[in-house]
Amino acid sequence: MYKVTIIGSGPAGLTAAIYAARAGLEPVMFSGLQPGGQLTTTTDVENFPGFSHGILGPELMDNMTQQATRIGVRIFQKEVSRVDFSSQPLRMYVDGEEVLSQTVIISTGATAKTLNLPNEQALMGRGISTCATCDGFFYRGKRVIVVGGGDSAMEESLYLANLCQEVILVHRQDKFRASMIMQERVRRHPKITLKIPFTVAEALADDKGLTGVMLKNTETGELENFPIDGLFYGIGHSPNSSLFAPFVDVDDHGYIRVQNFTETKTPGVFAAGDIADPVFKQAITAAGMGCQAAIQAAKFIELMSEA
Ligand code: NDP
């Protein structure tokens, strides 16, 4: 029986693990089959404090993992296939075996949705990005496209308009689902142009990276070759929360609802990082939530032992 079990090994999970280990709670972590989360698929990270010259995403995650293991966190590169949080102790199933724990910190993250273009994976970090806040700086003075019509796409466009020469917002229909206020800000911005109703049919590239896109008018089918320096996806994220229903509440997009910082509706089950954050989705905010979850789990265990 463990005191703290952490599911997921991005910045939220690893920060929770570090805090729980230093509180003497001997945490275990199930890191999943692709440990390290979204940062392992990025290149330079220049917005995580403490690295004056920036750091590569995979290296940052490697450092966090080493920090956690050095202070005693046991990390299993395995997936939790099922959970039963209906009573204490909380139950998880890993490789067919039952794992019992007093508390669980869910930090399974979210996966950025992409357009699944054939050469997309090869161009990630070489012209295509899923995070303006993370990568916008590399496109200063350049011309970029943002795809999407929700609040994420609006926010990314506005963020990039502060850095780039021109931002073209491409959306597949002429109605936006973003809030009115965000739409208005985008429409009024002198550096942002709308390109609707269009989709990106193809990413054009040379051996250095992205050079442009082929846009397709969704009403007429007309194709347009569009030279561009950067392509940002703002088409939403899929939070990895389905495993935890019905023991947590989720919003319309699948993000786990938390109250009082990181508490879910099930006592002893906490959620931290992108899995519970539809707004900020940053490594540093995920790490902050991981810290909160570990401290709240410690408090929960203390109260249980007093009861
Ligand atoms: P949404 O699901 O709201 O929007 C996704 C957008 O991407 C839609 O316009 C959708 O088009 C488009 N899209 C999806 N798939 C494709 C595709 N394959 N090709 C082209 N376009 C596609 O996601 P968001 O991330 O924008 O927002 C999620 C939640 O987070 C919302 O509740 C939002 O309000 C919230 N949020 C809040 C923020 C804030 O408060 N500052 C900031 C960011 C998000 P279509 O409309 O045609 O389906």
PDB file of C-alpha atoms in Angstrom, residues 58-266:
ATOM      1  CA  PRO A  58      13.837  16.579 -23.417  1.00  0.00           C
ATOM      2  CA  GLU A  59      16.839  17.688 -21.324  1.00  0.00           C
ATOM      3  CA  LEU A  60      14.593  19.600 -18.915  1.00  0.00           C
ATOM      4  CA  MET A  61      12.439  16.512 -18.415  1.00  0.00           C
ATOM      5  CA  ASP A  62      15.508  14.336 -18.020  1.00  0.00           C
ATOM      6  CA  ASN A  63      16.820  16.696 -15.322  1.00  0.00           C
ATOM      7  CA  MET A  64      13.478  16.626 -13.485  1.00  0.00           C
ATOM      8  CA  THR A  65      13.384  12.808 -13.667  1.00  0.00           C
ATOM      9  CA  GLN A  66      16.922  12.512 -12.317  1.00  0.00           C
ATOM     10  CA  GLN A  67      16.116  14.983  -9.531  1.00  0.00           C
ATOM     11  CA  ALA A  68      13.079  12.882  -8.571  1.00  0.00           C
ATOM     12  CA  THR A  69      14.894   9.532  -8.622  1.00  0.00           C
ATOM     13  CA  ARG A  70      17.879  10.949  -6.688  1.00  0.00           C
ATOM     14  CA  ILE A  71      15.595  11.771  -3.765  1.00  0.00           C
ATOM     15  CA  GLY A  72      13.956   8.371  -3.845  1.00  0.00           C
ATOM     16  CA  VAL A  73      10.932   8.515  -6.153  1.00  0.00           C
ATOM     17  CA  ARG A  74      10.319   5.079  -7.662  1.00  0.00           C
ATOM     18  CA  ILE A  75       9.342   5.468 -11.311  1.00  0.00           C
ATOM     19  CA  PHE A  76       7.771   2.557 -13.178  1.00  0.00           C
ATOM     20  CA  GLN A  77       7.597   2.911 -16.957  1.00  0.00           C
ATOM     21  CA  LYS A  78       4.176   1.328 -17.040  1.00  0.00           C
ATOM     22  CA  GLU A  79       0.623   2.342 -17.809  1.00  0.00           C
ATOM     23  CA  VAL A  80      -2.314   2.270 -15.432  1.00  0.00           C
ATOM     24  CA  SER A  81      -5.031   0.453 -17.366  1.00  0.00           C
ATOM     25  CA  ARG A  82      -7.975   0.846 -14.966  1.00  0.00           C
ATOM     26  CA  VAL A  83      -8.787   2.580 -11.692  1.00  0.00           C
ATOM     27  CA  ASP A  84     -11.333   2.063  -8.953  1.00  0.00           C
ATOM     28  CA  PHE A  85     -11.522   5.049  -6.637  1.00  0.00           C
ATOM     29  CA  SER A  86     -14.917   4.098  -5.157  1.00  0.00           C
ATOM     30  CA  SER A  87     -13.479   3.510  -1.655  1.00  0.00           C
ATOM     31  CA  GLN A  88     -10.279   3.736   0.367  1.00  0.00           C
ATOM     32  CA  PRO A  89      -7.721   2.460  -0.318  1.00  0.00           C
ATOM     33  CA  LEU A  90      -7.749   3.746  -3.899  1.00  0.00           C
ATOM     34  CA  ARG A  91      -7.159   0.990  -6.453  1.00  0.00           C
ATOM     35  CA  MET A  92      -5.267   0.998  -9.734  1.00  0.00           C
ATOM     36  CA  TYR A  93      -4.470  -1.852 -12.110  1.00  0.00           C
ATOM     37  CA  VAL A  94      -1.058  -2.095 -13.741  1.00  0.00           C
ATOM     38  CA  ASP A  95      -0.095  -5.091 -15.898  1.00  0.00           C
ATOM     39  CA  GLY A  96      -3.095  -6.920 -14.410  1.00  0.00           C
ATOM     40  CA  GLU A  97      -1.900  -6.363 -10.827  1.00  0.00           C
ATOM     41  CA  GLU A  98      -3.734  -4.343  -8.225  1.00  0.00           C
ATOM     42  CA  VAL A  99      -1.949  -1.313  -6.766  1.00  0.00           C
ATOM     43  CA  LEU A 100      -3.310   0.260  -3.574  1.00  0.00           C
ATOM     44  CA  SER A 101      -2.729   3.831  -2.469  1.00  0.00           C
ATOM     45  CA  GLN A 102      -4.045   6.314   0.078  1.00  0.00           C
ATOM     46  CA  THR A 103      -3.830   9.191  -2.386  1.00  0.00           C
ATOM     47  CA  VAL A 104      -3.479   9.524  -6.149  1.00  0.00           C
ATOM     48  CA  ILE A 105      -2.223  12.510  -8.107  1.00  0.00           C
ATOM     49  CA  ILE A 106      -3.470  12.473 -11.692  1.00  0.00           C
ATOM     50  CA  SER A 107      -1.059  14.297 -14.003  1.00  0.00           C
ATOM     51  CA  THR A 108      -1.696  12.573 -17.305  1.00  0.00           C
ATOM     52  CA  GLY A 109      -1.628  15.810 -19.294  1.00  0.00           C
ATOM     53  CA  ALA A 110      -3.296  16.727 -22.528  1.00  0.00           C
ATOM     54  CA  THR A 111      -2.341  16.046 -26.094  1.00  0.00           C
ATOM     55  CA  ALA A 112      -2.404  18.946 -28.552  1.00  0.00           C
ATOM     56  CA  LYS A 113      -4.676  18.196 -31.500  1.00  0.00           C
ATOM     57  CA  THR A 114      -3.009  18.403 -34.894  1.00  0.00           C
ATOM     58  CA  LEU A 115      -4.176  18.329 -38.497  1.00  0.00           C
ATOM     59  CA  ASN A 116      -2.427  14.996 -39.157  1.00  0.00           C
ATOM     60  CA  LEU A 117      -0.726  16.278 -42.303  1.00  0.00           C
ATOM     61  CA  PRO A 118       1.577  13.623 -43.790  1.00  0.00           C
ATOM     62  CA  ASN A 119       4.891  15.447 -43.055  1.00  0.00           C
ATOM     63  CA  GLU A 120       3.675  17.150 -39.863  1.00  0.00           C
ATOM     64  CA  GLN A 121       5.703  15.187 -37.296  1.00  0.00           C
ATOM     65  CA  ALA A 122       8.955  15.829 -39.181  1.00  0.00           C
ATOM     66  CA  LEU A 123       8.184  19.574 -39.214  1.00  0.00           C
ATOM     67  CA  MET A 124       7.354  19.922 -35.493  1.00  0.00           C
ATOM     68  CA  GLY A 125       9.869  22.470 -34.156  1.00  0.00           C
ATOM     69  CA  ARG A 126      10.943  23.187 -37.777  1.00  0.00           C
ATOM     70  CA  GLY A 127       8.054  25.437 -38.754  1.00  0.00           C
ATOM     71  CA  ILE A 128       5.051  23.792 -37.125  1.00  0.00           C
ATOM     72  CA  SER A 129       4.162  24.327 -33.472  1.00  0.00           C
ATOM     73  CA  THR A 130       1.274  23.576 -31.133  1.00  0.00           C
ATOM     74  CA  CYS A 131       2.156  26.304 -28.615  1.00  0.00           C
ATOM     75  CA  ALA A 132       2.534  30.007 -29.422  1.00  0.00           C
ATOM     76  CA  THR A 133       3.637  30.926 -25.916  1.00  0.00           C
ATOM     77  CA  CYS A 134       6.411  28.331 -26.126  1.00  0.00           C
ATOM     78  CA  ASP A 135       7.670  28.908 -29.667  1.00  0.00           C
ATOM     79  CA  GLY A 136       6.430  32.362 -30.779  1.00  0.00           C
ATOM     80  CA  PHE A 137       9.718  33.997 -29.837  1.00  0.00           C
ATOM     81  CA  PHE A 138      11.486  32.043 -32.585  1.00  0.00           C
ATOM     82  CA  TYR A 139       9.232  33.704 -35.183  1.00  0.00           C
ATOM     83  CA  ARG A 140       9.906  37.364 -34.301  1.00  0.00           C
ATOM     84  CA  GLY A 141       9.416  39.614 -37.336  1.00  0.00           C
ATOM     85  CA  LYS A 142       8.110  36.715 -39.417  1.00  0.00           C
ATOM     86  CA  ARG A 143       4.835  35.783 -41.068  1.00  0.00           C
ATOM     87  CA  VAL A 144       2.821  33.017 -39.441  1.00  0.00           C
ATOM     88  CA  ILE A 145      -0.507  31.227 -39.710  1.00  0.00           C
ATOM     89  CA  VAL A 146      -2.647  30.216 -36.745  1.00  0.00           C
ATOM     90  CA  VAL A 147      -5.288  27.549 -37.415  1.00  0.00           C
ATOM     91  CA  GLY A 148      -8.506  27.365 -35.383  1.00  0.00           C
ATOM     92  CA  GLY A 149     -11.599  29.283 -34.373  1.00  0.00           C
ATOM     93  CA  GLY A 150     -11.788  28.834 -30.596  1.00  0.00           C
ATOM     94  CA  ASP A 151     -10.348  30.854 -27.726  1.00  0.00           C
ATOM     95  CA  SER A 152      -6.977  29.100 -28.049  1.00  0.00           C
ATOM     96  CA  ALA A 153      -6.577  30.231 -31.659  1.00  0.00           C
ATOM     97  CA  MET A 154      -7.592  33.801 -30.739  1.00  0.00           C
ATOM     98  CA  GLU A 155      -5.188  33.880 -27.820  1.00  0.00           C
ATOM     99  CA  GLU A 156      -2.354  32.433 -29.904  1.00  0.00           C
ATOM    100  CA  SER A 157      -2.995  34.971 -32.692  1.00  0.00           C
ATOM    101  CA  LEU A 158      -2.941  37.897 -30.270  1.00  0.00           C
ATOM    102  CA  TYR A 159       0.192  36.598 -28.575  1.00  0.00           C
ATOM    103  CA  LEU A 160       1.975  36.120 -31.911  1.00  0.00           C
ATOM    104  CA  ALA A 161       0.826  39.516 -33.227  1.00  0.00           C
ATOM    105  CA  ASN A 162       3.024  41.115 -30.554  1.00  0.00           C
ATOM    106  CA  LEU A 163       6.060  39.348 -31.966  1.00  0.00           C
ATOM    107  CA  CYS A 164       5.469  38.676 -35.626  1.00  0.00           C
ATOM    108  CA  GLN A 165       5.253  40.881 -38.681  1.00  0.00           C
ATOM    109  CA  GLU A 166       1.927  39.367 -39.731  1.00  0.00           C
ATOM    110  CA  VAL A 167      -0.461  36.763 -38.378  1.00  0.00           C
ATOM    111  CA  ILE A 168      -3.004  35.070 -40.613  1.00  0.00           C
ATOM    112  CA  LEU A 169      -5.812  33.316 -38.768  1.00  0.00           C
ATOM    113  CA  VAL A 170      -7.088  30.404 -40.847  1.00  0.00           C
ATOM    114  CA  HIS A 171     -10.431  28.883 -39.878  1.00  0.00           C
ATOM    115  CA  ARG A 172     -12.499  26.266 -41.687  1.00  0.00           C
ATOM    116  CA  GLN A 173     -15.819  28.109 -41.390  1.00  0.00           C
ATOM    117  CA  ASP A 174     -16.908  31.738 -41.254  1.00  0.00           C
ATOM    118  CA  LYS A 175     -18.298  31.450 -37.706  1.00  0.00           C
ATOM    119  CA  PHE A 176     -15.993  31.308 -34.697  1.00  0.00           C
ATOM    120  CA  ARG A 177     -16.699  29.520 -31.460  1.00  0.00           C
ATOM    121  CA  ALA A 178     -14.350  31.804 -29.525  1.00  0.00           C
ATOM    122  CA  SER A 179     -15.853  34.267 -27.027  1.00  0.00           C
ATOM    123  CA  MET A 180     -17.049  37.554 -28.568  1.00  0.00           C
ATOM    124  CA  ILE A 181     -14.519  39.636 -26.707  1.00  0.00           C
ATOM    125  CA  MET A 182     -11.590  37.559 -28.020  1.00  0.00           C
ATOM    126  CA  GLN A 183     -12.992  37.617 -31.553  1.00  0.00           C
ATOM    127  CA  GLU A 184     -13.309  41.401 -31.402  1.00  0.00           C
ATOM    128  CA  ARG A 185      -9.717  41.815 -30.216  1.00  0.00           C
ATOM    129  CA  VAL A 186      -8.516  39.674 -33.102  1.00  0.00           C
ATOM    130  CA  ARG A 187     -10.641  41.451 -35.711  1.00  0.00           C
ATOM    131  CA  ARG A 188      -9.434  44.872 -34.505  1.00  0.00           C
ATOM    132  CA  HIS A 189      -5.755  43.961 -34.407  1.00  0.00           C
ATOM    133  CA  PRO A 190      -3.896  45.647 -37.279  1.00  0.00           C
ATOM    134  CA  LYS A 191      -1.410  42.798 -37.669  1.00  0.00           C
ATOM    135  CA  ILE A 192      -3.979  39.987 -37.841  1.00  0.00           C
ATOM    136  CA  THR A 193      -5.780  39.024 -41.070  1.00  0.00           C
ATOM    137  CA  LEU A 194      -8.595  36.473 -41.260  1.00  0.00           C
ATOM    138  CA  LYS A 195      -8.510  33.804 -43.926  1.00  0.00           C
ATOM    139  CA  ILE A 196     -11.901  32.063 -43.887  1.00  0.00           C
ATOM    140  CA  PRO A 197     -13.317  29.546 -44.721  1.00  0.00           C
ATOM    141  CA  PHE A 198     -10.027  27.722 -45.346  1.00  0.00           C
ATOM    142  CA  THR A 199      -8.156  24.673 -44.122  1.00  0.00           C
ATOM    143  CA  VAL A 200      -4.516  23.734 -44.427  1.00  0.00           C
ATOM    144  CA  ALA A 201      -4.447  20.963 -47.010  1.00  0.00           C
ATOM    145  CA  GLU A 202      -0.689  20.502 -47.153  1.00  0.00           C
ATOM    146  CA  ALA A 203       2.504  21.684 -45.436  1.00  0.00           C
ATOM    147  CA  LEU A 204       5.171  22.672 -47.966  1.00  0.00           C
ATOM    148  CA  ALA A 205       8.792  22.223 -46.939  1.00  0.00           C
ATOM    149  CA  ASP A 206      12.394  22.104 -48.102  1.00  0.00           C
ATOM    150  CA  ASP A 207      15.250  20.366 -46.291  1.00  0.00           C
ATOM    151  CA  LYS A 208      15.494  23.217 -43.717  1.00  0.00           C
ATOM    152  CA  GLY A 209      11.831  23.106 -42.698  1.00  0.00           C
ATOM    153  CA  LEU A 210       8.452  24.645 -43.473  1.00  0.00           C
ATOM    154  CA  THR A 211       8.286  27.067 -46.413  1.00  0.00           C
ATOM    155  CA  GLY A 212       4.553  27.469 -46.840  1.00  0.00           C
ATOM    156  CA  VAL A 213       1.164  25.795 -46.895  1.00  0.00           C
ATOM    157  CA  MET A 214      -1.436  24.844 -49.448  1.00  0.00           C
ATOM    158  CA  LEU A 215      -4.733  26.340 -48.321  1.00  0.00           C
ATOM    159  CA  LYS A 216      -8.057  24.965 -49.453  1.00  0.00           C
ATOM    160  CA  ASN A 217     -11.286  26.948 -49.535  1.00  0.00           C
ATOM    161  CA  THR A 218     -13.801  24.712 -47.741  1.00  0.00           C
ATOM    162  CA  GLU A 219     -16.728  26.072 -49.812  1.00  0.00           C
ATOM    163  CA  THR A 220     -15.286  26.205 -53.338  1.00  0.00           C
ATOM    164  CA  GLY A 221     -12.461  23.664 -53.043  1.00  0.00           C
ATOM    165  CA  GLU A 222     -10.076  26.248 -54.564  1.00  0.00           C
ATOM    166  CA  LEU A 223      -6.398  25.711 -53.645  1.00  0.00           C
ATOM    167  CA  GLU A 224      -3.974  28.491 -52.806  1.00  0.00           C
ATOM    168  CA  ASN A 225      -0.202  28.264 -52.383  1.00  0.00           C
ATOM    169  CA  PHE A 226       0.684  30.405 -49.355  1.00  0.00           C
ATOM    170  CA  PRO A 227       4.342  31.046 -48.406  1.00  0.00           C
ATOM    171  CA  ILE A 228       4.745  31.236 -44.622  1.00  0.00           C
ATOM    172  CA  ASP A 229       7.461  30.985 -41.939  1.00  0.00           C
ATOM    173  CA  GLY A 230       5.447  29.331 -39.183  1.00  0.00           C
ATOM    174  CA  LEU A 231       2.266  27.299 -38.758  1.00  0.00           C
ATOM    175  CA  PHE A 232       0.680  27.245 -35.301  1.00  0.00           C
ATOM    176  CA  TYR A 233      -2.113  24.843 -34.403  1.00  0.00           C
ATOM    177  CA  GLY A 234      -4.730  26.336 -32.090  1.00  0.00           C
ATOM    178  CA  ILE A 235      -7.339  23.631 -32.617  1.00  0.00           C
ATOM    179  CA  GLY A 236      -7.595  22.442 -29.041  1.00  0.00           C
ATOM    180  CA  HIS A 237      -6.204  19.722 -26.825  1.00  0.00           C
ATOM    181  CA  SER A 238      -7.429  16.272 -25.809  1.00  0.00           C
ATOM    182  CA  PRO A 239      -7.034  15.869 -22.053  1.00  0.00           C
ATOM    183  CA  ASN A 240      -6.104  12.290 -21.121  1.00  0.00           C
ATOM    184  CA  SER A 241      -8.896  11.909 -18.575  1.00  0.00           C
ATOM    185  CA  SER A 242     -11.138   9.097 -19.855  1.00  0.00           C
ATOM    186  CA  LEU A 243      -9.502   6.513 -17.548  1.00  0.00           C
ATOM    187  CA  PHE A 244     -10.741   8.347 -14.471  1.00  0.00           C
ATOM    188  CA  ALA A 245     -14.482   8.599 -15.184  1.00  0.00           C
ATOM    189  CA  PRO A 246     -16.691   8.385 -13.128  1.00  0.00           C
ATOM    190  CA  PHE A 247     -14.448   9.244 -10.179  1.00  0.00           C
ATOM    191  CA  VAL A 248     -13.715  12.785 -11.354  1.00  0.00           C
ATOM    192  CA  ASP A 249     -15.894  15.435 -12.977  1.00  0.00           C
ATOM    193  CA  VAL A 250     -14.788  16.750 -16.346  1.00  0.00           C
ATOM    194  CA  ASP A 251     -15.790  19.850 -18.324  1.00  0.00           C
ATOM    195  CA  ASP A 252     -17.204  19.812 -21.879  1.00  0.00           C
ATOM    196  CA  HIS A 253     -13.704  19.361 -23.309  1.00  0.00           C
ATOM    197  CA  GLY A 254     -12.665  16.548 -20.939  1.00  0.00           C
ATOM    198  CA  TYR A 255     -10.520  18.609 -18.543  1.00  0.00           C
ATOM    199  CA  ILE A 256     -10.780  17.371 -14.949  1.00  0.00           C
ATOM    200  CA  ARG A 257     -12.632  19.850 -12.758  1.00  0.00           C
ATOM    201  CA  VAL A 258     -10.733  20.718  -9.583  1.00  0.00           C
ATOM    202  CA  GLN A 259     -11.776  22.765  -6.582  1.00  0.00           C
ATOM    203  CA  ASN A 260      -9.762  24.186  -3.697  1.00  0.00           C
ATOM    204  CA  PHE A 261      -6.637  24.120  -5.918  1.00  0.00           C
ATOM    205  CA  THR A 262      -6.189  20.459  -6.968  1.00  0.00           C
ATOM    206  CA  GLU A 263      -8.957  18.438  -5.275  1.00  0.00           C
ATOM    207  CA  THR A 264     -11.213  16.301  -7.476  1.00  0.00           C
ATOM    208  CA  LYS A 265     -14.648  15.158  -6.333  1.00  0.00           C
ATOM    209  CA  THR A 266     -13.131  11.960  -4.868  1.00  0.00           C
TER     210      THR A 266
END
